[in-house]
CSV table of C-alpha atoms in Angstrom, one decimal:
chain,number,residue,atom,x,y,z
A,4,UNK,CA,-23.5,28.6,8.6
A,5,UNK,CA,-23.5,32.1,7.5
A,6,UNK,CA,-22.8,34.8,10.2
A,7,UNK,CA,-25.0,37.8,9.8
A,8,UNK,CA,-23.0,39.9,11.8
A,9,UNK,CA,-19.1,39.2,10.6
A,10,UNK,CA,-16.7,40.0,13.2
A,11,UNK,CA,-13.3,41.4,11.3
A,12,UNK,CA,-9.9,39.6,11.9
A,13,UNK,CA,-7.5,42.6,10.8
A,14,UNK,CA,-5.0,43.0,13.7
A,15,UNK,CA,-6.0,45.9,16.2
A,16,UNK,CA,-3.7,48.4,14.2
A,17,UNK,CA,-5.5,47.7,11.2
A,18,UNK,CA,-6.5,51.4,9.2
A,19,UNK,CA,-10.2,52.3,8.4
A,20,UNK,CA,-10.1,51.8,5.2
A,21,UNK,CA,-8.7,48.0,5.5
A,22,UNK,CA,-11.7,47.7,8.1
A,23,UNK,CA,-14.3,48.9,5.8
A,24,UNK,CA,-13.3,46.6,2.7
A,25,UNK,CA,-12.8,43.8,5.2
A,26,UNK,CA,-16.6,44.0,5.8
A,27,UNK,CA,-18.3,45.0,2.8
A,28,UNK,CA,-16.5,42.0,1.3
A,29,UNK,CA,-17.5,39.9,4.1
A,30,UNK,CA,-21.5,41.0,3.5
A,31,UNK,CA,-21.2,40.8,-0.1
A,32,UNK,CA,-19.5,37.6,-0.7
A,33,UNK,CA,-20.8,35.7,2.3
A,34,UNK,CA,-18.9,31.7,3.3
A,35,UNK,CA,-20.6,29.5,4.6
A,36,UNK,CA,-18.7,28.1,7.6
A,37,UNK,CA,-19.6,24.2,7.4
A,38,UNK,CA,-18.4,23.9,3.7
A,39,UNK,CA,-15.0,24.5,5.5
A,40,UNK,CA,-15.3,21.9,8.1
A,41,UNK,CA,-17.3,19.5,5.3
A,42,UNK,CA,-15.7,19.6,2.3
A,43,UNK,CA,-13.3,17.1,2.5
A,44,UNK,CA,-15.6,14.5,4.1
A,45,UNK,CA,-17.0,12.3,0.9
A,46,UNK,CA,-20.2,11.4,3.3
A,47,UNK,CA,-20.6,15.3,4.2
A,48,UNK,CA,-19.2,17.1,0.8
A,49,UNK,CA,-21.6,19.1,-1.0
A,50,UNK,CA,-22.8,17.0,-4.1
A,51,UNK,CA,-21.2,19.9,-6.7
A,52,UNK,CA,-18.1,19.5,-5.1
A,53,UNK,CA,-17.4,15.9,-5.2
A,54,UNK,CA,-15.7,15.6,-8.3
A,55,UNK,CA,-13.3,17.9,-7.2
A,56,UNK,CA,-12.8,16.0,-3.9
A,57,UNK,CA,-12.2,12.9,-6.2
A,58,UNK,CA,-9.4,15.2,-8.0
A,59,UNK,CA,-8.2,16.3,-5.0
A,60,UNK,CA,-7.6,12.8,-3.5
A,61,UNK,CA,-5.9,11.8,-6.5
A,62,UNK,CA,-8.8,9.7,-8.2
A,63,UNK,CA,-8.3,8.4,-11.9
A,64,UNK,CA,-11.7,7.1,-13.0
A,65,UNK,CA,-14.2,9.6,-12.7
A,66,UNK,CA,-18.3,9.8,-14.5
A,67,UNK,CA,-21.0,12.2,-14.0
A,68,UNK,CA,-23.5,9.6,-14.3
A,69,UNK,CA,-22.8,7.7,-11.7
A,70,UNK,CA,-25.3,7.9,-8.6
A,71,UNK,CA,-24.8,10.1,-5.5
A,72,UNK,CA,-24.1,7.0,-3.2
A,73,UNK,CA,-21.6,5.3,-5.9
A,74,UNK,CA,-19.4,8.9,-6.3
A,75,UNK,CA,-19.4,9.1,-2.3
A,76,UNK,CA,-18.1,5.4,-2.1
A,77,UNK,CA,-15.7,6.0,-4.8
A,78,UNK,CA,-13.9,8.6,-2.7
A,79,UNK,CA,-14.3,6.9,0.6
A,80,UNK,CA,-12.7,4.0,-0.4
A,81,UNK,CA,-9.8,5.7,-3.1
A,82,UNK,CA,-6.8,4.3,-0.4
A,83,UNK,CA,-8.0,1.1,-0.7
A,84,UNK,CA,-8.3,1.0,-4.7
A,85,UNK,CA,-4.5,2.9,-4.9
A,86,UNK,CA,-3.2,-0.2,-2.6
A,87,UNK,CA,-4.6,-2.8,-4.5
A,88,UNK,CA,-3.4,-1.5,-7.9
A,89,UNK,CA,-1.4,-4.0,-9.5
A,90,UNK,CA,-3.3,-6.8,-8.1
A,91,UNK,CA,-5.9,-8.9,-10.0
A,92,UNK,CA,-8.0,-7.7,-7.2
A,93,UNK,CA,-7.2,-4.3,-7.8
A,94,UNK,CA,-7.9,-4.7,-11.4
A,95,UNK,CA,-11.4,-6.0,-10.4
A,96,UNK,CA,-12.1,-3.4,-8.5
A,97,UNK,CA,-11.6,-0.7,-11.2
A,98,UNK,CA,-13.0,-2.7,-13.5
A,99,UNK,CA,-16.2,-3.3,-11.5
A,100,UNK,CA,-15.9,0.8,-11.0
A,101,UNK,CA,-16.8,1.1,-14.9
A,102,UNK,CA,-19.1,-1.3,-15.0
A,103,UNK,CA,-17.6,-4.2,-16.5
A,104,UNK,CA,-17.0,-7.2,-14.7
A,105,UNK,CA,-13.4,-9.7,-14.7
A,106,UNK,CA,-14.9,-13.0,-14.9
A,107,UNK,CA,-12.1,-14.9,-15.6
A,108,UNK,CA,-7.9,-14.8,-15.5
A,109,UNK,CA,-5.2,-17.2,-15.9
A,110,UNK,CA,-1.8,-16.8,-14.4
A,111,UNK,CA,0.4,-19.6,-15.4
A,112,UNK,CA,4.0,-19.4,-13.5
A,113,UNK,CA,7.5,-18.9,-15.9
A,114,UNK,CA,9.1,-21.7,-18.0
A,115,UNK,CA,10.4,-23.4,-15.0
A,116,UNK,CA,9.0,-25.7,-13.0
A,117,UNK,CA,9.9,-27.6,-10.1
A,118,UNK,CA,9.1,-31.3,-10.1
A,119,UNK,CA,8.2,-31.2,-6.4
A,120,UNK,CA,7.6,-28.0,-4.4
A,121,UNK,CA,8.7,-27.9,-0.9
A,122,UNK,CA,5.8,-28.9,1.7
A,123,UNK,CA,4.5,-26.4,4.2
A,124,UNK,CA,7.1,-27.8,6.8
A,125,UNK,CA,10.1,-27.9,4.8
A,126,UNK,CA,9.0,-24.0,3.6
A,127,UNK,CA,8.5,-23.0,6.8
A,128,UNK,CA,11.6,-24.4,8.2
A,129,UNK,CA,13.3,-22.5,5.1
A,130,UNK,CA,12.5,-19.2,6.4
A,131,UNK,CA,13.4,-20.1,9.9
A,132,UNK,CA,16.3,-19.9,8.9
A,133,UNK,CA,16.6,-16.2,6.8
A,134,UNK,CA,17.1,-13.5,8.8
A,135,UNK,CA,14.1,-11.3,9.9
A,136,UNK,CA,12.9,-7.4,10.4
A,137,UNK,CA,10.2,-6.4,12.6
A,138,UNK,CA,8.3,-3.1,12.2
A,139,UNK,CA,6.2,-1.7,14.7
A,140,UNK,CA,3.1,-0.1,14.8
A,141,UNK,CA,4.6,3.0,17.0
A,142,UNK,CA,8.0,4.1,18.2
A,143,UNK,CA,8.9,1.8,21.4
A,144,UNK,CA,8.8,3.4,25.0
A,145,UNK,CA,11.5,3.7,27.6
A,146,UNK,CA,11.9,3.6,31.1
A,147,UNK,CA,11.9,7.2,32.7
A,148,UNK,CA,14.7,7.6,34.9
A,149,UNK,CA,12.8,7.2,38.5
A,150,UNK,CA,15.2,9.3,40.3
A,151,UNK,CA,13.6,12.2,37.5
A,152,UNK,CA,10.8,12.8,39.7
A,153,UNK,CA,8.6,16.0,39.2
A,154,UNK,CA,7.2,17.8,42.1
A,155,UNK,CA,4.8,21.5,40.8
A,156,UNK,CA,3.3,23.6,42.8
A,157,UNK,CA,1.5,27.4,42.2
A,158,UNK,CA,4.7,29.3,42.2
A,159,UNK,CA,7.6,26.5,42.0
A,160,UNK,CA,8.7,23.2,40.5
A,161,UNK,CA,12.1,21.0,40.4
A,162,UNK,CA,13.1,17.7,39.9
A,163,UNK,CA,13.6,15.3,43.0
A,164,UNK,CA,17.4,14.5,43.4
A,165,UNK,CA,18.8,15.5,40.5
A,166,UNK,CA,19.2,19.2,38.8
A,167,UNK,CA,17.2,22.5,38.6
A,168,UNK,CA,16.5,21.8,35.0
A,169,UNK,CA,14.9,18.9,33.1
A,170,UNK,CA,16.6,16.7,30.6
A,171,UNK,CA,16.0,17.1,27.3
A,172,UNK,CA,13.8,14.3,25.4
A,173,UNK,CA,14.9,12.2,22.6
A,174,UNK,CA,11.9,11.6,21.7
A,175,UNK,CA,12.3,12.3,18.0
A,176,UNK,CA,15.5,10.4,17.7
A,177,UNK,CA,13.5,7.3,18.7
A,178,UNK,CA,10.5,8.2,16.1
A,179,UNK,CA,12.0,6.3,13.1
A,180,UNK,CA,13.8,3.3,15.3
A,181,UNK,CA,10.6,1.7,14.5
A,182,UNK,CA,12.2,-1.8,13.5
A,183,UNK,CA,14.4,-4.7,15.6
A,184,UNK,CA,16.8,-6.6,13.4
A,185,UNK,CA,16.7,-10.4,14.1
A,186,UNK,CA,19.1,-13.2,13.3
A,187,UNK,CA,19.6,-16.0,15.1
A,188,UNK,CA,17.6,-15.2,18.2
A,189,UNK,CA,20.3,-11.8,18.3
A,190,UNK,CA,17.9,-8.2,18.1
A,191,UNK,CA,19.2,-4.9,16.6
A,192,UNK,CA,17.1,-2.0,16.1
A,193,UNK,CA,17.5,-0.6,12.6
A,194,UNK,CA,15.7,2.6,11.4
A,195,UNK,CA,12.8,2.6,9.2
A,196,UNK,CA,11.9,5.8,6.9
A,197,UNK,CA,8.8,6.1,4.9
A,198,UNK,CA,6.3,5.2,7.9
A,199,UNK,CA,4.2,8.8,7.8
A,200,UNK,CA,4.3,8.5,4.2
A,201,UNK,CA,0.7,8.3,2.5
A,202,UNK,CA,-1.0,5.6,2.4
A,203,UNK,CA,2.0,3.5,3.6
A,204,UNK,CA,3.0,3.6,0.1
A,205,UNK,CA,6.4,2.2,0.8
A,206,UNK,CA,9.1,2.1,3.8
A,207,UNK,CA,12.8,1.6,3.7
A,208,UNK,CA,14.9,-0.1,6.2
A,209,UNK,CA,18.1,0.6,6.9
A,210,UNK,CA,20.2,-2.2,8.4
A,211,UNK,CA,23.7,-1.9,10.8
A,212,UNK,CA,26.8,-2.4,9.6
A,213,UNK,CA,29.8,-2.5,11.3
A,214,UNK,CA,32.4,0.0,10.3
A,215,UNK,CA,36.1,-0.6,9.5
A,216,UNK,CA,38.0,0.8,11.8
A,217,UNK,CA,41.4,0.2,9.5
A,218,UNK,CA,40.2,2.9,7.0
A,219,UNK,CA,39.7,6.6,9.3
A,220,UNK,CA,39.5,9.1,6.6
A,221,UNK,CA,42.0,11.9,7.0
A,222,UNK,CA,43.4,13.6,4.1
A,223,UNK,CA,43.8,10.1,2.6
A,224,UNK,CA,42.7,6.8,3.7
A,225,UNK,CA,44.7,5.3,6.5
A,226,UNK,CA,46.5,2.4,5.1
A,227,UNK,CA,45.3,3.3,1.8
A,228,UNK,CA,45.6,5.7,-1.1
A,229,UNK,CA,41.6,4.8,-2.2
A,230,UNK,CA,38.4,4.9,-0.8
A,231,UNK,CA,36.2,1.5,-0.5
A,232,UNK,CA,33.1,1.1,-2.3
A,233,UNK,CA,29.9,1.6,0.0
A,234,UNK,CA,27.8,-1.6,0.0
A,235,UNK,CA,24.7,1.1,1.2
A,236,UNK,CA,22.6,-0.9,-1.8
A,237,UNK,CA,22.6,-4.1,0.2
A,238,UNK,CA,23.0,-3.0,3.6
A,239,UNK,CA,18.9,-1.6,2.8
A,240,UNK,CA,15.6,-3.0,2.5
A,241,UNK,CA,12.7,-1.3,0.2
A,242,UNK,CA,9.0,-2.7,1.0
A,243,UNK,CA,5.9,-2.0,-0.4
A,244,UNK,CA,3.6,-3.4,2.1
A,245,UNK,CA,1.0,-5.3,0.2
A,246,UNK,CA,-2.1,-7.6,2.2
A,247,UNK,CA,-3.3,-9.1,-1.4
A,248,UNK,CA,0.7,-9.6,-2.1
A,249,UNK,CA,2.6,-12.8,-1.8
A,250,UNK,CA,4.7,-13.4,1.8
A,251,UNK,CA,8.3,-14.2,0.6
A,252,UNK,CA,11.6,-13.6,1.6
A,253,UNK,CA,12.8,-9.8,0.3
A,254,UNK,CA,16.1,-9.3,-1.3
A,255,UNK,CA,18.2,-6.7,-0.3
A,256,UNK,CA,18.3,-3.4,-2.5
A,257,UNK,CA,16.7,0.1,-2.7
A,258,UNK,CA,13.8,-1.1,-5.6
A,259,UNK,CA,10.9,-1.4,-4.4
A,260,UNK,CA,9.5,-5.0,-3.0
A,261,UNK,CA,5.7,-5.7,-2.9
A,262,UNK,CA,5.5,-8.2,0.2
A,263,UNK,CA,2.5,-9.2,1.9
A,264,UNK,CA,4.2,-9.1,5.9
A,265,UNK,CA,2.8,-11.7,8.3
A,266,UNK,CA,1.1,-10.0,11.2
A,267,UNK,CA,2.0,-11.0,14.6
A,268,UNK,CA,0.2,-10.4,18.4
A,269,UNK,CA,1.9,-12.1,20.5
A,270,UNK,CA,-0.2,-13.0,24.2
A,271,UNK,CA,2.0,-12.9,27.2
A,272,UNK,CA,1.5,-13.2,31.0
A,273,UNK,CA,1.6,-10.6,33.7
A,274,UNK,CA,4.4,-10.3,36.0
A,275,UNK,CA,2.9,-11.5,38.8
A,276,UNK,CA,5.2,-10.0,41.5
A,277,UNK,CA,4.1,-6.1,40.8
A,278,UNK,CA,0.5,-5.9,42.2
A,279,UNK,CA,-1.1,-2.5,42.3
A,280,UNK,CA,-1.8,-0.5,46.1
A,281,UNK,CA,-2.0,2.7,47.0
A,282,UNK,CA,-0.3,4.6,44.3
A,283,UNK,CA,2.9,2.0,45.3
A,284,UNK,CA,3.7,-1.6,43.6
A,285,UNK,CA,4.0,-4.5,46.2
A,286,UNK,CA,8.0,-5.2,46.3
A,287,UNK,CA,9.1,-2.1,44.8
A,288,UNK,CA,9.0,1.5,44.5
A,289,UNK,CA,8.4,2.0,41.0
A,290,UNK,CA,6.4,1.5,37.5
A,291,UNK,CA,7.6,-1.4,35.6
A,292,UNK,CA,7.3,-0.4,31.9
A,293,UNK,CA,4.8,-1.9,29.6
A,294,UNK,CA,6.0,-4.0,26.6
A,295,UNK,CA,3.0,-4.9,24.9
A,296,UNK,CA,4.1,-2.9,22.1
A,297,UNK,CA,6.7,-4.8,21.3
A,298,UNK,CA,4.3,-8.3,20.6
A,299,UNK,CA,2.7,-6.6,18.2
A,300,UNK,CA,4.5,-5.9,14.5
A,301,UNK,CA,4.9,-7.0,11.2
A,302,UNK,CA,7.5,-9.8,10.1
A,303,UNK,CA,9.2,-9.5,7.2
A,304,UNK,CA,11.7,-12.0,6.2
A,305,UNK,CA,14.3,-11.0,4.5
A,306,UNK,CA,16.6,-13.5,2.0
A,307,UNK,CA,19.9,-14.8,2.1
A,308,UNK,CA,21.4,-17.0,-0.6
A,309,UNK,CA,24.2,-18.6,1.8
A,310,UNK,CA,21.1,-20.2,3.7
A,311,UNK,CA,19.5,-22.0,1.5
A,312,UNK,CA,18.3,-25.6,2.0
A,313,UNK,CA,19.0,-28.6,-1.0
A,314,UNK,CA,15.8,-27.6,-2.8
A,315,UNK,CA,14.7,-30.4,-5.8
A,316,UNK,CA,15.2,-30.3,-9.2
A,317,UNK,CA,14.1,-27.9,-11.6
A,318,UNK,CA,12.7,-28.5,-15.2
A,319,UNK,CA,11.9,-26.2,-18.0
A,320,UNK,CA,8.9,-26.6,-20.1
A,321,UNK,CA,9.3,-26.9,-24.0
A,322,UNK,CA,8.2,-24.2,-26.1
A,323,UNK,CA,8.5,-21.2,-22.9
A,324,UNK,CA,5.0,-21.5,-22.2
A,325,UNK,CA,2.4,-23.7,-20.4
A,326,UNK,CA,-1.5,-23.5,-21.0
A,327,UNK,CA,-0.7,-21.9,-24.4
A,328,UNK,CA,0.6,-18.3,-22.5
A,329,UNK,CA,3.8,-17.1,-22.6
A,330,UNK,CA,6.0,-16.7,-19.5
A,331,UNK,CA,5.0,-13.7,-16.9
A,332,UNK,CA,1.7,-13.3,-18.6
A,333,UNK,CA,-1.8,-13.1,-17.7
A,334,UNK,CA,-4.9,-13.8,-19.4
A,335,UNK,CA,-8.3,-11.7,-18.1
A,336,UNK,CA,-11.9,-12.3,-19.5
A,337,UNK,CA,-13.7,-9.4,-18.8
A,338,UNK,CA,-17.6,-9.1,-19.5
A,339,UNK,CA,-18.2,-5.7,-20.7
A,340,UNK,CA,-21.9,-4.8,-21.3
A,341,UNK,CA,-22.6,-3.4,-24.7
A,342,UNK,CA,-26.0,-2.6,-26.1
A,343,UNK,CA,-27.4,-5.4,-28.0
A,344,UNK,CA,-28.1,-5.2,-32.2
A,345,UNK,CA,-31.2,-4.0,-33.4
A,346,UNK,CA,-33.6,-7.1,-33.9
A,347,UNK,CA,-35.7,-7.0,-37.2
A,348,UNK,CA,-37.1,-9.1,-39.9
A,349,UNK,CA,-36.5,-12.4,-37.3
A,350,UNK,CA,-33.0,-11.7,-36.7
A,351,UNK,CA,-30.6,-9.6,-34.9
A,352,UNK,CA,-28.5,-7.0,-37.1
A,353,UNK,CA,-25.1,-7.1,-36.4
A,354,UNK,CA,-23.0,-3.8,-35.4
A,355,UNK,CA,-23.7,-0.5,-37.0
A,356,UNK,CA,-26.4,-2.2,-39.4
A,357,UNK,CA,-29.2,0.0,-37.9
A,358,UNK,CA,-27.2,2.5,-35.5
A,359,UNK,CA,-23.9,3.1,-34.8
A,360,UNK,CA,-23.2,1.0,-31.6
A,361,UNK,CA,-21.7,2.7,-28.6
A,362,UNK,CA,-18.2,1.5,-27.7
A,363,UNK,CA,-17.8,3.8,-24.5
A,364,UNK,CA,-18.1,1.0,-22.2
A,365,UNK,CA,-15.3,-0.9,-23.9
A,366,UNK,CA,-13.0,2.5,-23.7
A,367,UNK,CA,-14.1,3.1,-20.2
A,368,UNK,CA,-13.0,-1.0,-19.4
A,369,UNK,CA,-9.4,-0.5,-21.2
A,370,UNK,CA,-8.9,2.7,-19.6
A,371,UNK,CA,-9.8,1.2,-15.9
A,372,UNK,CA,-7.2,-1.3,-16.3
A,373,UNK,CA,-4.4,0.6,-17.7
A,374,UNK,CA,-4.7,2.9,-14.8
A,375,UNK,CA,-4.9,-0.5,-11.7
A,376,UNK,CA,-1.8,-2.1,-14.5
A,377,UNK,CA,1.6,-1.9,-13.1
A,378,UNK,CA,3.7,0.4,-15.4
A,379,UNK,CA,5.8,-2.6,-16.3
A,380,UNK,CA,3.3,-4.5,-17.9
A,381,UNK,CA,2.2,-4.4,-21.7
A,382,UNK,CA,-1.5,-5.2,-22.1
A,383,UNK,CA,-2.9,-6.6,-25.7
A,384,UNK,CA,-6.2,-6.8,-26.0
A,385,UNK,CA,-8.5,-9.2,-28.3
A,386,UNK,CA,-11.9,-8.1,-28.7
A,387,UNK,CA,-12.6,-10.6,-31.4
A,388,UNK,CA,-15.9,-12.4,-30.3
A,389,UNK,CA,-16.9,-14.7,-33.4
A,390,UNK,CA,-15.1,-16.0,-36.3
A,391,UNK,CA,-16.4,-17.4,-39.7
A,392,UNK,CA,-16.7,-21.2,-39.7
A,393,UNK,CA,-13.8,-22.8,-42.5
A,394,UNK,CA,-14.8,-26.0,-43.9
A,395,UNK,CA,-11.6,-28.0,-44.2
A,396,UNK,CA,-10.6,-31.7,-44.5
A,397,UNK,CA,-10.7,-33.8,-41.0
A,398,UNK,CA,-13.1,-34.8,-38.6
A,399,UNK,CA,-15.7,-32.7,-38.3
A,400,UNK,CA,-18.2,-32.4,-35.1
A,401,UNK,CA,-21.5,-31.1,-35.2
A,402,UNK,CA,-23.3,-29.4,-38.2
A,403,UNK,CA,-22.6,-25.9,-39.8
A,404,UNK,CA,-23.9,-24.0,-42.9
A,405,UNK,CA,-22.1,-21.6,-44.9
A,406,UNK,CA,-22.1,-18.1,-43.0
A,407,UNK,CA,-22.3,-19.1,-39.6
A,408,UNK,CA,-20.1,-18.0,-36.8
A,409,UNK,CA,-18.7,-19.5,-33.9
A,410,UNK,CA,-17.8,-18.3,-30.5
A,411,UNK,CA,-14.0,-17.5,-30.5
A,412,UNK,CA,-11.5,-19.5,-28.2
């Protein structure tokens, strides 16, 4: 709201002449208040200011003519369209933005093959056997030190049984061990970086490894005239935390891995031996810690090519493709709504016969998709409708006449 009588905020030393400019600018060029506390609220941003709220937020697809409702959506649900990107639901989603609709897409696997894929059991007892990382949600608690005990008053505190002064917390060591490590029933923690990153873009896990004790370096290395190569590649783990992604097992290495984790909440029982009285706990003198934080985190499962399984054979299809697409391609049918030709004399006139059609929805479409793509992938795009009918020797189905077109495969 706007303040009829602004109150400066020039430090008590301020001169006269500071105070005077302070609030003939403050009566001349008057704020208004909410816009501050507003702004950057799609449901409660001025409708002037959304477009640069959508560029602000890092939104590619923008149009003027969209509706009020459909710009404040947009903006509301941008984190959701940047972590789908990459997705065929992503590419659906921008797609639909534009107006244009994916109706169809085919997604054929590589050249090979297997003649029999593992069941779910024989899967499932596959992973069982890799190695596993769980994140958690927040950084796990500790037991306070009960003999820590703070007594205040008006004019005086200390700590029960121990020192004059408090212990310092480690509270930010403990932010990024985030993660337990866990082969073969044995847990680790391991540190995870990336986790207040935006829009959990990405987070990379660093696992333990034990160091050689044979090699101290001092002025040379003991034993040794050379240093040893670091193995820091494979000792780390780069996610991309995907829910529309596939669950797999993640190599080791610092690229990048979209993974779809499997989220677990694990139910457990009360300890039935610490009941509640009186400020006390029935059969002992202090809290017991709560772990409920640590039955609740995402699995990731991480690969190991020494723990494979016999898997079956493998066959490669002739020609590198299957369902006439090449290998690691995709095939979309998108609907895109043009306007229709001009009808006259009994007919419809085809493109540019009567007016020049408009082909803004069709750059709008191509433009959607090569912003939800993945930066590794080449898109071609066909736009060929109809083609003339050729009459040549063989069977022929149906009945055609010279001129006429038929839809295109």
């Amino acid at each position: 709201m706007l303040n009829a009588n602004p109150v400066s905020l020039l430090p008590p030393n301020g001169s006269t002449f500071e105070s005077v400019l302070s609030l003939v600018s403050a009566a001349r060029r008057p704020l208004n208040s909410d816009i501050i506390r507003s702004v950057w609220n799609p449901a409660t941003c001025p409708l002037d200011l959304l477009p640069y709220l959508a560029w602000g937020l890092g939104l590619e697809l923008w149009d003027d003519s969209w509706s009020e409702q459909k710009k404040r959506d947009t903006i509301a649900n941008i984190w959701k369209l940047k972590r789908e990107k990459t997705t065929l639901a992503g590419i659906s989603a921008y797609v639909d933005l534009v107006g244009s609709e994916v109706v169809a897409a085919r997604r054929p696997r590589d050249k090979v093959f297997a003649i029999q894929t593992l069941s779910d059991a024989e899967r499932a007892a596959q992973m069982a056997l890799m190695p596993q990382i769980h994140i958690y949600p927040a950084a796990q608690p500790v037991t306070g030190d009960m003999a820590k005990a703070f007594f205040a008053g008006d004019t005086w505190h200390c700590f029960y049984n121990a020192g004059e002064v408090s212990e310092p917390s480690d509270a930010a060591a403990r932010y990024e061990q985030r993660a337990v490590y866990v082969d073969a029933g044995v847990t680790s923690p391991v540190y995870v970086r990336g986790l207040d990153q935006a829009l959990d873009s990405g987070v990379t896990v660093a696992l333990a490894s034990p160091a050689s004790t044979a090699k101290a370096f001092l002025n040379t290395c003991w034993s040794a005239t050379v240093l040893i190569d670091t193995d820091a590649d494979n000792r780390t783990v780069a996610i991309t935390p995907q829910d529309l992604g596939e669950s797999f097992a993640v190599p080791a290495g610092l690229t990048p891995t979209e993974v779809r984790p499997i989220r677990v909440a694990e139910s457990v029982a009360l300890q039935p031996g610490k009941a509640f009285c009186s400020f006390s706990y029935w059969g002992g003198d202090s809290l017991v810690a709560s772990d409920a934080e640590t039955h609740v985190y995402d699995q990731v499962t991480l690969f190991d090519s020494s723990r494979l399984v016999s898997t079956h054979r493998a066959i490669s299809f002739w020609g590198w493709s299957h369902f006439a697409l090449a290998p690691y391609s995709a095939e979309l049918t998108i609907d895109i709504p043009l306007q229709r030709p001009t009808y006259a004399f009994g007919s419809w006139w085809g493109v540019g016969v009567w007016y020049e059609t408009d082909m803004t929805p069709l750059w709008n479409t191509l433009e959607a998709v090569s912003v939800a793509q993945a930066l590794r992938d080449d898109i071609d795009v066909n736009t060929v409708l109809y083609t003339p009918i050729n009459f040549e020797t063989g069977l022929m189905f149906g009945s055609f006449n010279f001129g006429d077109y038929r839809k295109a495969n």
